[in-house]
Amino acid sequence: MLSLPFNLSWPIVIVGAVFIYVLHRALTYYRDLRNVSFLTGMTFLASSFSIPGALLPASNWNPGIQVTWKWRHTMYKDSPVEMTRIIGLVNGRPNMYTNSPEVVKQILGNKAPWDKFQESVNSLAPFGPNVFATMQDEWPRHRKAVAPGFNGRLYASVWSETVNTYYDCLAAEKWEKEGEFVMPDVTAITSKFALYLIAKCGFGIHLSWNEDVGQRVKGMSLPECFEVTSSSVIILSFLPHWMYRLPVPALRRLYEASNILESILQGIIDQRRAEGFANEDQAKDVFSLLLAANELEKGSRGALSDRELRSNVFLLLLAGHETTSKALAATLGELACHPEEQQRAYDEIMSVVTGGKDPTYDAFERLPFVQGCFQEALRMYPSALMIMRRPLEDTVLQVPNRKGVSVPIHIPKGQAVTLDFTGIAYNARVYKDPYAFKPARWLDPATEPLLTFSYGPRVCIGRKFALVESTAVLTLLLRDYKVEPMLNEGQSVEEWHAAWVENVEAAVGFGHKRFPLKMIRRSRTV
């Protein structure tokens, strides 16, 4: 047996080690409290800024990735200001959270001394740097390169392709002649719809509803590769590449899918370069416009490498798909449970879309209530629950208290501050009656704009793409069908809604899991 010096016994050594560890953690806890200005908040074994804290399921012992959703009713309840904190007793950095739009604007505003964490950048850059995953100094180059893809012609194309895809969907699913039918998995339909729209308007790939998006490589299509890699984008960011070659089927599939997706995207780049950029039809899609603009920058610092092009395209695909599909499914679920709001949307649609014709892009600005339905669902179920920032120097934030009066809070350099979009959505000071579905609030210009698409110079470039697509889908669907929840025997609408609200998941985007809705065809006089 190993002998100890100074006649010490093993029990004494163990007790001493435990004492030193407890003392160390106590001092660390005090330091963490000081860094978060001794705010009231929650304490878990691991903080939300740690791998176990973020990836393990949410519970009373662990925050989980859905912490702001799970605790949305009480997270800021005991704090005198619109800021709280989460500290880990055993693991992870302390994290400050804010449900104040005023604080968010201070952090995301022009020339604010705040930047992303490298960890969050890595999680959105499985294929390299892109407009969503760059630090402050590199972002302008990527934004400039991507911007030409989002011009005025794009949105008219998004609207017309939405109409075409809508009819493709009804025909392929054999719903077009049905008086009523059940859409068994609304989230799957909106997800496929969003992916096909991005394939058409983002890549210029024109397909019917029952076709794969693009060619198959090693037995996998673009949507299959996208599904595998997007659902594991965080894993892609921190696993060393040698681990993909381990005899673990899930890792091998992820490795193959990411490689195939890169090769598909590179193939599209090579094909477009070979064809040139004079084709008028292709010039309408985001990818061709982005490539054409990048070709003009070749040889300059502003030009993107092919790896950066692939990364930007992947993230534009991912962000557009997640935002639109999740929020669109949530909109339909809420409208099904609020027939009075659905009727108001229908009345607006019928006042704008007359004569039995399909709506055109000209109708977009004349459908503010329909847009409001989508915005209200996106408020209540933010596709991005939160984003995180750190100050580049010691700074002071002006944080509103319960009465809206600003209170200065010191933030030390490097301290994590989470901008909690769920907290803002359910902040009664910001949105009156926040738990109610009220699309009409978006008709009031005084309503606080949605911050889910970010704010300031780094506002999401695909915001209008998502809004145009969703408005077109809702206009067509509500024109033709009345939407109702699928109730179980003896179940009320209120009971269905309460269960549905909690039937959510958070991966890359936050939103509802599988749920069905009943569609009843409306009788229309042409």
PDB file of N, CA and C in Angstrom, residues 145-151 153-155 157-158 197-205 268 272 277 281-294 309 312-313 316-317 461-462 465:
ATOM      1  N   ALA A 145     -20.754  40.235 -49.217  1.00  0.00           N
ATOM      2  CA  ALA A 145     -20.741  39.197 -50.245  1.00  0.00           C
ATOM      3  C   ALA A 145     -22.117  38.555 -50.423  1.00  0.00           C
ATOM      4  N   VAL A 146     -22.872  38.435 -49.337  1.00  0.00           N
ATOM      5  CA  VAL A 146     -24.161  37.743 -49.371  1.00  0.00           C
ATOM      6  C   VAL A 146     -25.293  38.669 -49.813  1.00  0.00           C
ATOM      7  N   ALA A 147     -25.182  39.952 -49.498  1.00  0.00           N
ATOM      8  CA  ALA A 147     -26.275  40.912 -49.718  1.00  0.00           C
ATOM      9  C   ALA A 147     -26.837  40.931 -51.138  1.00  0.00           C
ATOM     10  N   PRO A 148     -26.015  40.832 -52.223  1.00  0.00           N
ATOM     11  CA  PRO A 148     -26.584  40.905 -53.578  1.00  0.00           C
ATOM     12  C   PRO A 148     -27.636  39.841 -53.871  1.00  0.00           C
ATOM     13  N   GLY A 149     -27.622  38.740 -53.125  1.00  0.00           N
ATOM     14  CA  GLY A 149     -28.613  37.692 -53.357  1.00  0.00           C
ATOM     15  C   GLY A 149     -30.008  38.070 -52.899  1.00  0.00           C
ATOM     16  N   PHE A 150     -30.112  39.113 -52.069  1.00  0.00           N
ATOM     17  CA  PHE A 150     -31.404  39.502 -51.508  1.00  0.00           C
ATOM     18  C   PHE A 150     -31.804  40.867 -52.060  1.00  0.00           C
ATOM     19  N   ASN A 151     -32.331  40.854 -53.284  1.00  0.00           N
ATOM     20  CA  ASN A 151     -32.760  42.099 -53.899  1.00  0.00           C
ATOM     21  C   ASN A 151     -34.262  42.078 -54.160  1.00  0.00           C
ATOM     22  N   ARG A 153     -36.162  41.698 -56.781  1.00  0.00           N
ATOM     23  CA  ARG A 153     -36.727  40.670 -57.650  1.00  0.00           C
ATOM     24  C   ARG A 153     -36.927  39.346 -56.927  1.00  0.00           C
ATOM     25  N   LEU A 154     -36.115  39.103 -55.910  1.00  0.00           N
ATOM     26  CA  LEU A 154     -36.183  37.823 -55.211  1.00  0.00           C
ATOM     27  C   LEU A 154     -37.563  37.592 -54.604  1.00  0.00           C
ATOM     28  N   TYR A 155     -38.139  38.610 -53.980  1.00  0.00           N
ATOM     29  CA  TYR A 155     -39.348  38.407 -53.188  1.00  0.00           C
ATOM     30  C   TYR A 155     -40.567  38.137 -54.066  1.00  0.00           C
ATOM     31  N   SER A 157     -40.312  36.486 -56.803  1.00  0.00           N
ATOM     32  CA  SER A 157     -40.069  35.091 -57.166  1.00  0.00           C
ATOM     33  C   SER A 157     -40.465  34.161 -56.025  1.00  0.00           C
ATOM     34  N   VAL A 158     -40.154  34.549 -54.778  1.00  0.00           N
ATOM     35  CA  VAL A 158     -40.534  33.746 -53.611  1.00  0.00           C
ATOM     36  C   VAL A 158     -42.050  33.567 -53.587  1.00  0.00           C
ATOM     37  N   LEU A 197     -38.938  25.629 -51.079  1.00  0.00           N
ATOM     38  CA  LEU A 197     -38.908  27.039 -51.501  1.00  0.00           C
ATOM     39  C   LEU A 197     -37.480  27.558 -51.551  1.00  0.00           C
ATOM     40  N   ILE A 198     -36.672  27.173 -50.569  1.00  0.00           N
ATOM     41  CA  ILE A 198     -35.280  27.608 -50.564  1.00  0.00           C
ATOM     42  C   ILE A 198     -34.516  26.951 -51.717  1.00  0.00           C
ATOM     43  N   ALA A 199     -34.862  25.687 -52.020  1.00  0.00           N
ATOM     44  CA  ALA A 199     -34.217  25.022 -53.160  1.00  0.00           C
ATOM     45  C   ALA A 199     -34.508  25.788 -54.446  1.00  0.00           C
ATOM     46  N   LYS A 200     -35.761  26.241 -54.584  1.00  0.00           N
ATOM     47  CA  LYS A 200     -36.155  26.933 -55.816  1.00  0.00           C
ATOM     48  C   LYS A 200     -35.605  28.352 -55.869  1.00  0.00           C
ATOM     49  N   CYS A 201     -35.891  29.132 -54.812  1.00  0.00           N
ATOM     50  CA  CYS A 201     -35.512  30.553 -54.825  1.00  0.00           C
ATOM     51  C   CYS A 201     -34.078  30.775 -54.368  1.00  0.00           C
ATOM     52  N   GLY A 202     -33.537  29.826 -53.614  1.00  0.00           N
ATOM     53  CA  GLY A 202     -32.164  29.953 -53.156  1.00  0.00           C
ATOM     54  C   GLY A 202     -31.152  29.372 -54.126  1.00  0.00           C
ATOM     55  N   PHE A 203     -31.543  28.262 -54.800  1.00  0.00           N
ATOM     56  CA  PHE A 203     -30.596  27.547 -55.655  1.00  0.00           C
ATOM     57  C   PHE A 203     -31.029  27.463 -57.123  1.00  0.00           C
ATOM     58  N   GLY A 204     -32.272  27.843 -57.411  1.00  0.00           N
ATOM     59  CA  GLY A 204     -32.756  27.728 -58.788  1.00  0.00           C
ATOM     60  C   GLY A 204     -33.030  26.295 -59.188  1.00  0.00           C
ATOM     61  N   ILE A 205     -33.266  25.394 -58.212  1.00  0.00           N
ATOM     62  CA  ILE A 205     -33.585  23.990 -58.501  1.00  0.00           C
ATOM     63  C   ILE A 205     -35.105  23.844 -58.502  1.00  0.00           C
ATOM     64  N   ILE A 268     -22.686  22.529 -57.339  1.00  0.00           N
ATOM     65  CA  ILE A 268     -23.542  23.615 -57.834  1.00  0.00           C
ATOM     66  C   ILE A 268     -22.692  24.839 -58.164  1.00  0.00           C
ATOM     67  N   ARG A 272     -22.470  26.425 -61.936  1.00  0.00           N
ATOM     68  CA  ARG A 272     -22.872  27.802 -62.229  1.00  0.00           C
ATOM     69  C   ARG A 272     -21.724  28.589 -62.849  1.00  0.00           C
ATOM     70  N   PHE A 277     -23.142  33.542 -65.784  1.00  0.00           N
ATOM     71  CA  PHE A 277     -24.211  34.136 -64.997  1.00  0.00           C
ATOM     72  C   PHE A 277     -25.130  35.019 -65.834  1.00  0.00           C
ATOM     73  N   ASP A 281     -33.177  33.399 -65.900  1.00  0.00           N
ATOM     74  CA  ASP A 281     -33.950  32.635 -64.924  1.00  0.00           C
ATOM     75  C   ASP A 281     -33.103  32.322 -63.687  1.00  0.00           C
ATOM     76  N   GLN A 282     -31.885  31.850 -63.892  1.00  0.00           N
ATOM     77  CA  GLN A 282     -31.020  31.523 -62.768  1.00  0.00           C
ATOM     78  C   GLN A 282     -30.607  32.768 -61.993  1.00  0.00           C
ATOM     79  N   ALA A 283     -30.554  33.892 -62.672  1.00  0.00           N
ATOM     80  CA  ALA A 283     -30.129  35.126 -62.020  1.00  0.00           C
ATOM     81  C   ALA A 283     -31.113  35.594 -60.950  1.00  0.00           C
ATOM     82  N   LYS A 284     -32.275  34.950 -60.870  1.00  0.00           N
ATOM     83  CA  LYS A 284     -33.248  35.323 -59.850  1.00  0.00           C
ATOM     84  C   LYS A 284     -32.980  34.639 -58.514  1.00  0.00           C
ATOM     85  N   ASP A 285     -32.219  33.564 -58.516  1.00  0.00           N
ATOM     86  CA  ASP A 285     -32.037  32.849 -57.242  1.00  0.00           C
ATOM     87  C   ASP A 285     -30.845  33.412 -56.471  1.00  0.00           C
ATOM     88  N   VAL A 286     -30.921  33.253 -55.145  1.00  0.00           N
ATOM     89  CA  VAL A 286     -29.936  33.846 -54.243  1.00  0.00           C
ATOM     90  C   VAL A 286     -28.527  33.364 -54.559  1.00  0.00           C
ATOM     91  N   PHE A 287     -28.387  32.067 -54.787  1.00  0.00           N
ATOM     92  CA  PHE A 287     -27.075  31.473 -54.971  1.00  0.00           C
ATOM     93  C   PHE A 287     -26.370  32.041 -56.201  1.00  0.00           C
ATOM     94  N   SER A 288     -27.095  32.137 -57.318  1.00  0.00           N
ATOM     95  CA  SER A 288     -26.477  32.649 -58.547  1.00  0.00           C
ATOM     96  C   SER A 288     -26.062  34.104 -58.391  1.00  0.00           C
ATOM     97  N   LEU A 289     -26.919  34.895 -57.746  1.00  0.00           N
ATOM     98  CA  LEU A 289     -26.598  36.308 -57.536  1.00  0.00           C
ATOM     99  C   LEU A 289     -25.393  36.458 -56.604  1.00  0.00           C
ATOM    100  N   LEU A 290     -25.343  35.611 -55.585  1.00  0.00           N
ATOM    101  CA  LEU A 290     -24.206  35.634 -54.659  1.00  0.00           C
ATOM    102  C   LEU A 290     -22.913  35.263 -55.391  1.00  0.00           C
ATOM    103  N   LEU A 291     -22.979  34.199 -56.206  1.00  0.00           N
ATOM    104  CA  LEU A 291     -21.786  33.756 -56.942  1.00  0.00           C
ATOM    105  C   LEU A 291     -21.327  34.817 -57.939  1.00  0.00           C
ATOM    106  N   ALA A 292     -22.296  35.406 -58.638  1.00  0.00           N
ATOM    107  CA  ALA A 292     -21.942  36.418 -59.641  1.00  0.00           C
ATOM    108  C   ALA A 292     -21.261  37.615 -58.986  1.00  0.00           C
ATOM    109  N   ALA A 293     -21.809  38.053 -57.843  1.00  0.00           N
ATOM    110  CA  ALA A 293     -21.211  39.191 -57.133  1.00  0.00           C
ATOM    111  C   ALA A 293     -19.828  38.827 -56.615  1.00  0.00           C
ATOM    112  N   ASN A 294     -19.662  37.587 -56.176  1.00  0.00           N
ATOM    113  CA  ASN A 294     -18.365  37.166 -55.638  1.00  0.00           C
ATOM    114  C   ASN A 294     -17.313  37.066 -56.734  1.00  0.00           C
ATOM    115  N   LEU A 309     -18.047  30.221 -49.311  1.00  0.00           N
ATOM    116  CA  LEU A 309     -19.296  30.227 -50.076  1.00  0.00           C
ATOM    117  C   LEU A 309     -20.184  29.064 -49.650  1.00  0.00           C
ATOM    118  N   ASN A 312     -21.640  29.784 -46.190  1.00  0.00           N
ATOM    119  CA  ASN A 312     -22.706  30.786 -46.215  1.00  0.00           C
ATOM    120  C   ASN A 312     -24.000  30.210 -46.771  1.00  0.00           C
ATOM    121  N   VAL A 313     -23.882  29.426 -47.820  1.00  0.00           N
ATOM    122  CA  VAL A 313     -25.076  28.833 -48.427  1.00  0.00           C
ATOM    123  C   VAL A 313     -25.742  27.867 -47.447  1.00  0.00           C
ATOM    124  N   LEU A 316     -27.476  29.963 -44.734  1.00  0.00           N
ATOM    125  CA  LEU A 316     -28.669  30.636 -45.262  1.00  0.00           C
ATOM    126  C   LEU A 316     -29.796  29.628 -45.439  1.00  0.00           C
ATOM    127  N   LEU A 317     -29.459  28.446 -45.918  1.00  0.00           N
ATOM    128  CA  LEU A 317     -30.422  27.367 -46.064  1.00  0.00           C
ATOM    129  C   LEU A 317     -30.986  26.971 -44.704  1.00  0.00           C
ATOM    130  N   ILE A 461     -30.494  38.782 -42.593  1.00  0.00           N
ATOM    131  CA  ILE A 461     -30.660  39.179 -43.988  1.00  0.00           C
ATOM    132  C   ILE A 461     -31.847  38.474 -44.652  1.00  0.00           C
ATOM    133  N   GLY A 462     -32.284  37.341 -44.076  1.00  0.00           N
ATOM    134  CA  GLY A 462     -33.389  36.585 -44.659  1.00  0.00           C
ATOM    135  C   GLY A 462     -34.747  36.880 -44.054  1.00  0.00           C
ATOM    136  N   PHE A 465     -37.544  37.367 -46.655  1.00  0.00           N
ATOM    137  CA  PHE A 465     -37.758  36.088 -47.341  1.00  0.00           C
ATOM    138  C   PHE A 465     -38.750  35.256 -46.533  1.00  0.00           C
TER     139      PHE A 465
END
